[in-house]
Coordinates of C-alpha atoms (C1' of nucleotides) in Angstrom, one line a residue:
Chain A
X1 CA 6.2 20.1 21.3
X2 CA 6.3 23.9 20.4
X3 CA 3.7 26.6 20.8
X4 CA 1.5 26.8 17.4
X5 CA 2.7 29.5 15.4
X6 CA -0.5 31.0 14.3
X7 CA -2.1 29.4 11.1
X8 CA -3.4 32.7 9.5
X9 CA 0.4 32.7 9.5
X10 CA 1.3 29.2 8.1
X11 CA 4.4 29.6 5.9
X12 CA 2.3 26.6 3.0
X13 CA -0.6 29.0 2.4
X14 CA 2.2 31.6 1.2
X15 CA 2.5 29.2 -1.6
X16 CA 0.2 28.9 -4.6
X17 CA 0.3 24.7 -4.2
X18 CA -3.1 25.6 -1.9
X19 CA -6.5 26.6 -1.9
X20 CA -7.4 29.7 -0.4
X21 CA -9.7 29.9 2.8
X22 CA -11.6 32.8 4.1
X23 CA -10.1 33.4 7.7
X24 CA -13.1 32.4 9.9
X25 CA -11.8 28.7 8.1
X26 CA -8.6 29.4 9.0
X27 CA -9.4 30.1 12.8
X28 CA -11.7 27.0 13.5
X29 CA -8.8 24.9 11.9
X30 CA -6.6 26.8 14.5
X31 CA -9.2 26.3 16.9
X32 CA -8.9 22.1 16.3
X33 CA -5.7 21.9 15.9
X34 CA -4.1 20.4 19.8
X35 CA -0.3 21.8 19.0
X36 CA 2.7 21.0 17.4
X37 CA 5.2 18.6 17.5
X38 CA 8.9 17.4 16.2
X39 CA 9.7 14.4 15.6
X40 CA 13.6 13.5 14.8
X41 CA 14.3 11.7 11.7
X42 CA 14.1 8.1 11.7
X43 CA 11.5 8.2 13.9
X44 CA 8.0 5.8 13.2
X45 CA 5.7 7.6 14.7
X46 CA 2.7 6.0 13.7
X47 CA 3.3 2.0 14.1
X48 CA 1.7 -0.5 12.3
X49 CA -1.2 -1.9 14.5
X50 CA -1.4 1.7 16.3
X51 CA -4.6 3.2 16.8
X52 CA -4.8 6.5 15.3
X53 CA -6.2 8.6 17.5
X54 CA -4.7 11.7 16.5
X55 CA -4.0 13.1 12.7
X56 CA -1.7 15.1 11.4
X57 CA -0.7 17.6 8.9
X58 CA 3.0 17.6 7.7
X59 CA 4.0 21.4 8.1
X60 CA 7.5 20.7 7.3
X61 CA 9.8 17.6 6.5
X62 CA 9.9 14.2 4.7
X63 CA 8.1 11.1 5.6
X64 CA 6.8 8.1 4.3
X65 CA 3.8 5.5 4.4
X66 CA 4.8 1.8 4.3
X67 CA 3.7 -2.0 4.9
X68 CA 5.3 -4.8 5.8
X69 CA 4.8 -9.1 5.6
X70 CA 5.5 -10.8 8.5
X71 CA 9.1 -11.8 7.8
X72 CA 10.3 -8.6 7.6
X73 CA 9.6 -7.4 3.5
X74 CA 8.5 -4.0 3.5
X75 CA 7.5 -1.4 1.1
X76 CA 6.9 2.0 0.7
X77 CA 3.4 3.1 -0.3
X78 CA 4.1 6.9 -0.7
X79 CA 6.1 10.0 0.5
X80 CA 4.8 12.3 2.8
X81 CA 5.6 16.1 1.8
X82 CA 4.6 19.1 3.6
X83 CA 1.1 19.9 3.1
X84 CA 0.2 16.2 2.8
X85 CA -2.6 14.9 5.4
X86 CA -1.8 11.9 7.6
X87 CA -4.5 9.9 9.7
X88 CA -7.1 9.3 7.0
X89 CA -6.8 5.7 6.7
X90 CA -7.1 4.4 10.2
X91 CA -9.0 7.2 12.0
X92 CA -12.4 4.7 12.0
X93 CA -9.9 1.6 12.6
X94 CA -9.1 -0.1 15.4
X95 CA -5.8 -0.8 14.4
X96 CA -3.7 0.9 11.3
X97 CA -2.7 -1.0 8.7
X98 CA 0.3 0.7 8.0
X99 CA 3.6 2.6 9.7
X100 CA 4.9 6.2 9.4
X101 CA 7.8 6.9 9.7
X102 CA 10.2 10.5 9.8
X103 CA 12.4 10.7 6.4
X104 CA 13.9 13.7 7.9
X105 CA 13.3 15.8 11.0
X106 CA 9.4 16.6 10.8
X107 CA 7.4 19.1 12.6
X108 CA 3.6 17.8 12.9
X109 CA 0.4 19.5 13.0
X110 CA -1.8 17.3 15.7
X111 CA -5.5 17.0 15.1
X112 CA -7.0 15.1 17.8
X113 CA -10.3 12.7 16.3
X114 CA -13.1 14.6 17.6
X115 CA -12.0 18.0 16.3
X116 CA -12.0 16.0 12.5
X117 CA -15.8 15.0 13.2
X118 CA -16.4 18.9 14.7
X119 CA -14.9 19.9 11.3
X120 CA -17.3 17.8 9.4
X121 CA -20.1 19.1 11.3
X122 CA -19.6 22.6 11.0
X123 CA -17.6 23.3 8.3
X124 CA -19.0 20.8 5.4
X125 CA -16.7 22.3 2.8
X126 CA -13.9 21.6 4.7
X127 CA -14.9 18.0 4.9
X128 CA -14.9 17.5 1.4
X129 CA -11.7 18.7 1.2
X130 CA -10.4 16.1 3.7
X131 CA -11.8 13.9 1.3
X132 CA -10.3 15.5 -1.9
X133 CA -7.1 15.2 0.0
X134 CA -7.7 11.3 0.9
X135 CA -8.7 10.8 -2.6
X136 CA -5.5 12.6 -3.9
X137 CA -3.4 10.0 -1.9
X138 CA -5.4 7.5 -3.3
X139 CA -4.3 8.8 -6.9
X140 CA -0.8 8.7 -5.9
X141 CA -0.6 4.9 -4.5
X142 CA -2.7 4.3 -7.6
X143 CA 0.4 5.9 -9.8
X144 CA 2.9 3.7 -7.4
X145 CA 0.9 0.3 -8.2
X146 CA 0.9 0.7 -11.5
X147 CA 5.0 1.7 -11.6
X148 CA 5.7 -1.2 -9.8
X149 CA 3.2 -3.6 -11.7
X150 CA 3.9 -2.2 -15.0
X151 CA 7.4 -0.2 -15.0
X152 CA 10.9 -1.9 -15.9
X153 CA 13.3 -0.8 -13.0
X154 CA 14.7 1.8 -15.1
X155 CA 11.5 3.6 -15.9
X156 CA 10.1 3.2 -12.0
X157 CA 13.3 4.8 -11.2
X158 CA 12.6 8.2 -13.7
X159 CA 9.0 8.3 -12.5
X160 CA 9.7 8.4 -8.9
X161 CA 12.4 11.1 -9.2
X162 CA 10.2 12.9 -11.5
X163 CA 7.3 12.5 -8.8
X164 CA 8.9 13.7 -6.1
X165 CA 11.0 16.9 -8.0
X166 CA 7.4 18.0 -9.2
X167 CA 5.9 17.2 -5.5
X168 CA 8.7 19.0 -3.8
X169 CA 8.5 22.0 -6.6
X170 CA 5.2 22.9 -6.2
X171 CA 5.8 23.1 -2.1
X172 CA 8.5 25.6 -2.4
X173 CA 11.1 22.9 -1.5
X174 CA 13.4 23.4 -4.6
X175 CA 16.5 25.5 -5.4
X176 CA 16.6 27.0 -8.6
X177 CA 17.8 23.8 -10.5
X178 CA 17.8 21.4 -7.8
X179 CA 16.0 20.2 -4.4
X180 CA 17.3 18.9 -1.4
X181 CA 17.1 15.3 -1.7
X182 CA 17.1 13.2 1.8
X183 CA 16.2 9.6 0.3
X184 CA 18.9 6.7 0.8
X185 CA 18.5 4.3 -2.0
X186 CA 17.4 1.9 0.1
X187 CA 14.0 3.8 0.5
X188 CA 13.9 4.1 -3.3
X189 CA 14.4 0.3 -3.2
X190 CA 11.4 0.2 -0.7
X191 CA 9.4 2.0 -2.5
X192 CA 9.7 0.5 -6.4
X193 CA 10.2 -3.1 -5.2
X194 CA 13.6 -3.3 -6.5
X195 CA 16.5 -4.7 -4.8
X196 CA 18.8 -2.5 -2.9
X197 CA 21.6 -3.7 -5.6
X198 CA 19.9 -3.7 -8.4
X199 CA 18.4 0.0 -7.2
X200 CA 21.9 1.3 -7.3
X201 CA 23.3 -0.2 -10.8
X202 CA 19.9 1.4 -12.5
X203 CA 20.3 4.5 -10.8
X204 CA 23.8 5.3 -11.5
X205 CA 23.4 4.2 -15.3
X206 CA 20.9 6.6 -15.9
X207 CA 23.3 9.1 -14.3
X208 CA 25.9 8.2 -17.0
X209 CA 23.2 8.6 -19.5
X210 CA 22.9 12.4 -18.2
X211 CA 19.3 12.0 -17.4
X212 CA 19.7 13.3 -13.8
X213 CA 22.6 13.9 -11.0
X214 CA 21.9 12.8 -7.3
X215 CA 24.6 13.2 -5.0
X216 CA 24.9 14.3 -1.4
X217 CA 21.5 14.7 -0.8
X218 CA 20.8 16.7 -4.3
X219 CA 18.7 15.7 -6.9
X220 CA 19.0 17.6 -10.0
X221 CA 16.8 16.8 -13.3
X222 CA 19.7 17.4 -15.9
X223 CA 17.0 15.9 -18.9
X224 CA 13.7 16.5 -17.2
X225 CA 11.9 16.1 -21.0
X226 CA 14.1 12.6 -21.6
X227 CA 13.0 11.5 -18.4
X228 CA 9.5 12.3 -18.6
X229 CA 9.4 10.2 -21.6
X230 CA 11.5 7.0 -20.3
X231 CA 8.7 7.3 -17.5
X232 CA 5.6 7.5 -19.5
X233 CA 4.9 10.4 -16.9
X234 CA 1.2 11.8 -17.5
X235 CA 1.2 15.5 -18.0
X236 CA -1.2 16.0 -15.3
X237 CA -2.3 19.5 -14.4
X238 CA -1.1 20.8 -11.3
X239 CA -4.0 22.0 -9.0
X240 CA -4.4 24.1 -5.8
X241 CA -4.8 21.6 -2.8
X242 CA -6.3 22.0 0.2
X243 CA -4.5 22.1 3.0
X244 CA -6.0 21.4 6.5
Chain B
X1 CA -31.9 2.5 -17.2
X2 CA -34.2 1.3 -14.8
X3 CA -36.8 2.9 -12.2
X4 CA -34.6 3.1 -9.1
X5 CA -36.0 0.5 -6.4
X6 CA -36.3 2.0 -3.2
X7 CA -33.6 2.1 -1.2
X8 CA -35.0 1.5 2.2
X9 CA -35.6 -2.3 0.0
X10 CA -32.2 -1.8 -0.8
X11 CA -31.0 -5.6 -0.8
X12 CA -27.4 -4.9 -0.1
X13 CA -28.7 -3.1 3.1
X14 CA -30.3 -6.4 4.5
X15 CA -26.9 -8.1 4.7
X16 CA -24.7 -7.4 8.4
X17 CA -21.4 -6.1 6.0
X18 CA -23.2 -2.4 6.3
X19 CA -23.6 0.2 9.2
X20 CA -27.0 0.7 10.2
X21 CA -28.7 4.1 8.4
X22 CA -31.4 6.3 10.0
X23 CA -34.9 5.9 7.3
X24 CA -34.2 9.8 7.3
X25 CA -30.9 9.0 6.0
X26 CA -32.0 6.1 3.6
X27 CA -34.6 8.4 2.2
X28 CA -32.0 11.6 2.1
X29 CA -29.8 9.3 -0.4
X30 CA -32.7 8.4 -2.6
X31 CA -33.3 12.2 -3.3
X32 CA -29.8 12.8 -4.6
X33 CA -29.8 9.3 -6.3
X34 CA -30.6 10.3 -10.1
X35 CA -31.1 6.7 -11.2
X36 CA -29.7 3.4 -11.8
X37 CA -28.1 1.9 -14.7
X38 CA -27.4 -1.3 -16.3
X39 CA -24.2 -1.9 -17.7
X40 CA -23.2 -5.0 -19.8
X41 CA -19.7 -6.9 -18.9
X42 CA -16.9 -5.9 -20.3
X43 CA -18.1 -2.6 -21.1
X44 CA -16.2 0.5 -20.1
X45 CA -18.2 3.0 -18.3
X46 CA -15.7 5.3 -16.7
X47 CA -12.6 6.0 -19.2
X48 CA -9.1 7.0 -18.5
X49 CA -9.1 11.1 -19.2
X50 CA -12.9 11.6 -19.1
X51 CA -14.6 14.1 -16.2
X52 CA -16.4 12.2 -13.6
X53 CA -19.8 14.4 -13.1
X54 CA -21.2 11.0 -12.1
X55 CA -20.4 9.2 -8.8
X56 CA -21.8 5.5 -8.6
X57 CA -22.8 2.6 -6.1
X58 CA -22.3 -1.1 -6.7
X59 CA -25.4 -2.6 -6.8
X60 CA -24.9 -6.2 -8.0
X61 CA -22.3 -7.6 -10.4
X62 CA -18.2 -6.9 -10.1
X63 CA -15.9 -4.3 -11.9
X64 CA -12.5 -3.4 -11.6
X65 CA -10.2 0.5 -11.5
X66 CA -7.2 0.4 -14.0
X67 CA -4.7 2.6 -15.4
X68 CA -2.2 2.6 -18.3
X69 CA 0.6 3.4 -20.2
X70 CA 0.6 4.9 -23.5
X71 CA 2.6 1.9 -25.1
X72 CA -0.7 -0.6 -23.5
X73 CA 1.2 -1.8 -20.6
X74 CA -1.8 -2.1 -17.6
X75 CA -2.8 -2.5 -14.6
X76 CA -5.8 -3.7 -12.7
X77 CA -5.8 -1.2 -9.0
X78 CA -8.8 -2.7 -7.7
X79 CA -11.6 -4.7 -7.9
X80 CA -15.2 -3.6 -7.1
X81 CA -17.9 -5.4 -5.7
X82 CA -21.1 -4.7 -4.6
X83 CA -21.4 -1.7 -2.1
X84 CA -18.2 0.0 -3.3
X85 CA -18.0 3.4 -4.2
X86 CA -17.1 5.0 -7.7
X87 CA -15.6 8.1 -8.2
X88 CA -14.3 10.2 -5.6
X89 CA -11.1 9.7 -7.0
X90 CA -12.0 11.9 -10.0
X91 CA -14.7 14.2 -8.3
X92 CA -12.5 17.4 -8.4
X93 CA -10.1 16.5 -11.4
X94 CA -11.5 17.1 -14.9
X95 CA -9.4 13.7 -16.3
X96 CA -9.9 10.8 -14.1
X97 CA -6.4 9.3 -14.0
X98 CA -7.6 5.6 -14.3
X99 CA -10.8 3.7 -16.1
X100 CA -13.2 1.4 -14.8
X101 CA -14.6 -1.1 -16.7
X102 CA -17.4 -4.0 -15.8
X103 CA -16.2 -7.2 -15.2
X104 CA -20.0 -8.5 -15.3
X105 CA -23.4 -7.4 -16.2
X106 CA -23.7 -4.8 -13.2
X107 CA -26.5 -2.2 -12.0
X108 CA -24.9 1.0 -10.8
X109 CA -26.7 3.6 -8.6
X110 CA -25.8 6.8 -10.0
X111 CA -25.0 10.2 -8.3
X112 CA -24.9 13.6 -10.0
X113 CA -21.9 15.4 -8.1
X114 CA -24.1 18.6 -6.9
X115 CA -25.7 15.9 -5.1
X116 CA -23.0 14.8 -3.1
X117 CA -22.2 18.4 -2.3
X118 CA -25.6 18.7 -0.6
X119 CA -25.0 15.3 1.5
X120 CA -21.7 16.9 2.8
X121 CA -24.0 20.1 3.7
X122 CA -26.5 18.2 4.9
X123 CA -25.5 15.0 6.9
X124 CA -22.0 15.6 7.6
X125 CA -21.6 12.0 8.9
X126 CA -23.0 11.2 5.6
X127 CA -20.1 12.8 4.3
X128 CA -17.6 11.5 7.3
X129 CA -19.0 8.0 5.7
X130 CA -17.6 8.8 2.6
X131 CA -14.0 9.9 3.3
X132 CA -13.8 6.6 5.4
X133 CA -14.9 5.0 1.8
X134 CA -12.4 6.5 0.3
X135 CA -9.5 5.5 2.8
X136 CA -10.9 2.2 2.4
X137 CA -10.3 1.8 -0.6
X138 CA -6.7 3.6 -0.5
X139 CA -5.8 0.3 2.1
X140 CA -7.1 -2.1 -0.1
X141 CA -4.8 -0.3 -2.7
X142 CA -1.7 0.1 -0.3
X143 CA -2.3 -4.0 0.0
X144 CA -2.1 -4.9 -3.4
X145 CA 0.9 -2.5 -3.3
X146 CA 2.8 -4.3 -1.1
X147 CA 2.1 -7.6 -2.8
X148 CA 3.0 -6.8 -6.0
X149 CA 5.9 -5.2 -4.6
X150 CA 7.1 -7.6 -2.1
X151 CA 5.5 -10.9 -2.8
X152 CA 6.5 -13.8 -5.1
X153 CA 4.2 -14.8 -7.9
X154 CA 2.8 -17.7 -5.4
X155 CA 2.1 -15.8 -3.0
X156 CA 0.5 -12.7 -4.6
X157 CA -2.4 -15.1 -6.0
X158 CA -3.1 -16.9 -2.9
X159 CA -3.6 -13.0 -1.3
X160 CA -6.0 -12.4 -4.1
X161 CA -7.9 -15.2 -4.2
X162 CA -8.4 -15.4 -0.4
X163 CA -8.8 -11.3 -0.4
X164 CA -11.4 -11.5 -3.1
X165 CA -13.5 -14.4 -1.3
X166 CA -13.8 -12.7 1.9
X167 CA -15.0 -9.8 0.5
X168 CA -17.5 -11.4 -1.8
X169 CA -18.5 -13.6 1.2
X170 CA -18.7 -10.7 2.7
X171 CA -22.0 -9.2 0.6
X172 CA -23.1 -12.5 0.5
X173 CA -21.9 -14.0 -3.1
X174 CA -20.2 -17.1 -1.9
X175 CA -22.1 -20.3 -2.1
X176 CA -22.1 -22.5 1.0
X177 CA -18.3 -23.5 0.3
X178 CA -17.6 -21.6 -3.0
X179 CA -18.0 -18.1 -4.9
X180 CA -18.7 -17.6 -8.5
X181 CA -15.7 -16.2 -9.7
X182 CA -15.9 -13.9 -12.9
X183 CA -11.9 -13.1 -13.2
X184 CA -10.0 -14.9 -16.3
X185 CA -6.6 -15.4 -15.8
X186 CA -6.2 -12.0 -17.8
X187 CA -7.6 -10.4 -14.9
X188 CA -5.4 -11.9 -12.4
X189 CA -2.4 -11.5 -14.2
X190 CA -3.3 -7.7 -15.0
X191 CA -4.4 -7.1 -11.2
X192 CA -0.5 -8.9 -9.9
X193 CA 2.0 -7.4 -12.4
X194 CA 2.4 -10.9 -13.7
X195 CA 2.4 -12.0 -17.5
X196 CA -0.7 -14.5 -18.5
X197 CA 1.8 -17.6 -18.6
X198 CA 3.3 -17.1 -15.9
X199 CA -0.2 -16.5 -13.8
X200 CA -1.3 -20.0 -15.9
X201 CA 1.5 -22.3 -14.1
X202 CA 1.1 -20.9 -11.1
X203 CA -2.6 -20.9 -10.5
X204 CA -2.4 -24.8 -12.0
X205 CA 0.7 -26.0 -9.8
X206 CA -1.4 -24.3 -6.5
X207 CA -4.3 -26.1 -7.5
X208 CA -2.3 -29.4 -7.7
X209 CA -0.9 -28.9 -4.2
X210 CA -4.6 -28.5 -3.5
X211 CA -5.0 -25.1 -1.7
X212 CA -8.0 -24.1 -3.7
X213 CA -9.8 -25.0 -7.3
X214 CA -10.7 -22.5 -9.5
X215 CA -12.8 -23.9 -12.9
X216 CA -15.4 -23.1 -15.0
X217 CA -16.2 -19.4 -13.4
X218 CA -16.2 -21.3 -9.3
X219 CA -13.8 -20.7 -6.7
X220 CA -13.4 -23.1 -3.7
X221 CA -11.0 -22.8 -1.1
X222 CA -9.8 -25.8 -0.3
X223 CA -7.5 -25.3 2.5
X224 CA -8.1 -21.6 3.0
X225 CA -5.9 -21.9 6.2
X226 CA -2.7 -22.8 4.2
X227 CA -3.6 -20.2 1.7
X228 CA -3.4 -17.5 4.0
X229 CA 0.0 -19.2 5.9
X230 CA 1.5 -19.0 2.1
X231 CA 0.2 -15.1 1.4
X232 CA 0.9 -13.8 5.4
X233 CA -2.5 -12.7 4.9
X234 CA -3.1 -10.2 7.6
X235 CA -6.6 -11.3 10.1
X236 CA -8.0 -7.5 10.0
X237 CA -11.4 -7.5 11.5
X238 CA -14.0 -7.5 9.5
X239 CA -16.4 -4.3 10.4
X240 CA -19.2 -2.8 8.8
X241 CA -18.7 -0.5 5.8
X242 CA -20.9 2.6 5.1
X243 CA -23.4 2.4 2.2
X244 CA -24.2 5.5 0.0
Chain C
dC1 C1' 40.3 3.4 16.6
dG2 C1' 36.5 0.3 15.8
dA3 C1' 31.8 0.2 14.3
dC4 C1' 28.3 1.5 11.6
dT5 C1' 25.9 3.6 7.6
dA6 C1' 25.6 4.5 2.7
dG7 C1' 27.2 3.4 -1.6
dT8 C1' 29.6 0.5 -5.3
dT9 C1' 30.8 -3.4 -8.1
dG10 C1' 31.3 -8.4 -9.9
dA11 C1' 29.6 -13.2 -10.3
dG12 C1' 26.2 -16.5 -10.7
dC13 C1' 21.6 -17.8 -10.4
dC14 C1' 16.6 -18.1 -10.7
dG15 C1' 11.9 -16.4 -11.2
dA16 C1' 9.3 -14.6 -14.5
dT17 C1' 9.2 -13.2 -19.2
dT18 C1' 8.6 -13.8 -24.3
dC19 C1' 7.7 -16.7 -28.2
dA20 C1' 5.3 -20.3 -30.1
dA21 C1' 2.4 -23.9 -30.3
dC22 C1' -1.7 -26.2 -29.3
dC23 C1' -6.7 -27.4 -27.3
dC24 C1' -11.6 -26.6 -26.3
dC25 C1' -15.7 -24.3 -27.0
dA26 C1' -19.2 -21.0 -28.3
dG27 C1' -20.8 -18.0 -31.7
dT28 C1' -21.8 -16.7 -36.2
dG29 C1' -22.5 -16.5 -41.0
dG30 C1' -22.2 -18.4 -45.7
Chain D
dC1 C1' -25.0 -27.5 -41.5
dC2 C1' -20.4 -26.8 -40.8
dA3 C1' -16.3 -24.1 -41.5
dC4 C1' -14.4 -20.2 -39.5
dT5 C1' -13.1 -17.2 -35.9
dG6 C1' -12.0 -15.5 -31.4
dG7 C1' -11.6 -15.9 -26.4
dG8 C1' -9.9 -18.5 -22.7
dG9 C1' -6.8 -21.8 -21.2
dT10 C1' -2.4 -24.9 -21.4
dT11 C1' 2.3 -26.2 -22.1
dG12 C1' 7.4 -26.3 -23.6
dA13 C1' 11.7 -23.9 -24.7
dA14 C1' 14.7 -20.2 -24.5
dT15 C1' 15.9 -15.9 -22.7
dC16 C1' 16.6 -12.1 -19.5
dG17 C1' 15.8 -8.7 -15.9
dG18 C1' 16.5 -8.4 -11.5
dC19 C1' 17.8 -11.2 -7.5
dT20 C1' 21.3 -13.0 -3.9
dC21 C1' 25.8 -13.4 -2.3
dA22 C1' 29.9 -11.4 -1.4
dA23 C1' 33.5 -8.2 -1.1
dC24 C1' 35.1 -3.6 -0.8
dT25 C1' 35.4 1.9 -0.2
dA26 C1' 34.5 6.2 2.0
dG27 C1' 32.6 8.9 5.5
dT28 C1' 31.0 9.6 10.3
dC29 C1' 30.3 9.0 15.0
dG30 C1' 31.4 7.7 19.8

DNA sequence: CGACTAGTTGAGCCGATTCAACCCCAGTGG
DNA sequence: CCACTGGGGTTGAATCGGCTCAACTAGTCG
């Protein structure tokens, strides 16, 4: 748990990935916001069954969402990059239907409940950006469903590194030509309900093909256009988000 | 289109699935309500790509959320039933990124956006009520997720059969022992990533080991306990849902 | 120096797919 | 009136994508 550096100060609102707010925003957000803390990769630090009483921002770091059956299957409903909201989905629940967990070392912004239903109250524009942002998440698991449902393995495998480049981009978090990279391919098994096997003979295949590199932790997009096409990926526009 | 009926009759109201509203509440969502439609089945009514500047209730009948892939390939995200709420997926993006289509003859309440602006202004638990719609329907998304991710062919229809009961029983469609079921076996294959066949010889060889029977538009559950054994069917609570 | 994590590769198998018929029934129009 | 058509459902055969099992490498940590 650290001290909050100040959010008028936050190094995400430096980027253009988010919407602007007028400061008085900025300082009731502040004002809400309990502290900060780390959490060490690896770490699930929202279990499945928790109550959430708190929410969080990600500030820095990689996470992910998942599920799991009772015999131990699991998968991977989405990454968590910084920026992204987490809390939405259980904060009216007793119990949360899903687990967090810490891709990489993390530093959390903490929002306890009642400051989200303060926020609501006084700030209504905030509020609807909450739900913008729950309703953005909702687009992405929408995009994983129908990868998984609809996508040969080959194909969910170009979407998702296409997805996550472009998710990473737009957060400052790559290099010139390539972006720190800190899945295994086990979570890109989790996530595209693939085998782990099967994961890695699709994977390094399309890395013979010279459609991308990934290697100690770097992912670079050698044919991002070739990809892009193997994966059907929608030219969405890229908008400002909000970021609470 | 049809003169709306009032909503304080509101029949979906009367049932226990929704929380309880103020009459000053009630009567605050008939003034933004613009009116109510009537859409035939199998018609299209939100399309992949269009601007939503139209949000919408379920008032009676069932649809269903999809996306695609330029080459046809789909996939059903969700179905909707009476009570759910259209379109805060889209509400900020000019192209909604999926289409929704009715699955029966349904009546829609419809929203203009500016309206739902003034209910975040307004009643900010109004508007709390709607972002916890919202990550509703993002866990009912993460579930089919993990199914079609994780879960044999078998398995993924007993979770959506059981899934779909309960929430028709739910807003009181089921019968005293069985639902009228509108899905074909289009519809289920589309919602499971499954091809028509292979749904076909499934959904026959379940019905001969008699763990439900689906014919002629009814579904019964004939052993719903097994069913949900088979699927690991999680026993959330059922609570009340908001109604806009 | 184990012990453990992440990645790699081959062999064989099986669940789900595609292709191809076929049935029943409700419209619909000549 | 009845032939025609199209939607929904059913079934068998052949194929294949992705699975499991199994073995092995390289790096890292205590």
């Amino acid at each position: 748990m650290n001290l909050p550096i100040s959010c008028r100060q936050c190094p995400l609102r430096g980027t253009h990935a988010f919407s602007p707010y007028s400061d008085e925003e900025i300082d009731f957000i502040q004002g809400i916001l309990a502290h900060q803390v780390n959490v060490k990769a690896g770490t699930i630090f929202l279990h499945e069954g928790d109550d959430g009483k708190q929410l969080y921002t990600v500030l820095s770091g990689w996470a992910f969402r998942y599920g799991s059956l009772s015999d131990g299957r699991h998968q991977i409903f989405n990454f968590l990059l910084p920026g992204d909201f987490i809390g939405l989905q259980h904060q009216l629940e007793e119990a949360s239907q899903h687990g967090v967990e810490a891709l990489t070392d993390l530093t959390l912004c903490v929002f306890p409940r009642d400051g989200v239903w303060d926020l609501y109250r006084t700030h209504p524009a905030l509020g609807l950006d909450l739900t913008r942002l729950c309703a953005h998440e909702e687009r992405i698991v929408d995009a994983n469903l129908l990868s998984v449902g609809r996508r040969s393995a080959t194909e969910r495998i170009a979407m998702l590194l296409i997805h996550l480049y472009k998710r990473a981009e737009r957060v400052g978090l790559a290099g010139s030509d390539d972006l720190d990279f800190p899945l295994t391919q086990q979570h890109i098994a989790d996530a595209l309900g693939l085998s782990l096997v099967h994961t890695n003979k699709t994977l390094k295949r399309l890395q013979k093909s010279g459609f991308f590199t990934l290697a100690e932790g770097r992912l670079k997009l050698v044919n991002p256009a070739a990809m892009a096409r193997l994966a059907d990926y929608p030219a969405w526009p890229l908008r400002a988000h909000p970021l609470i």
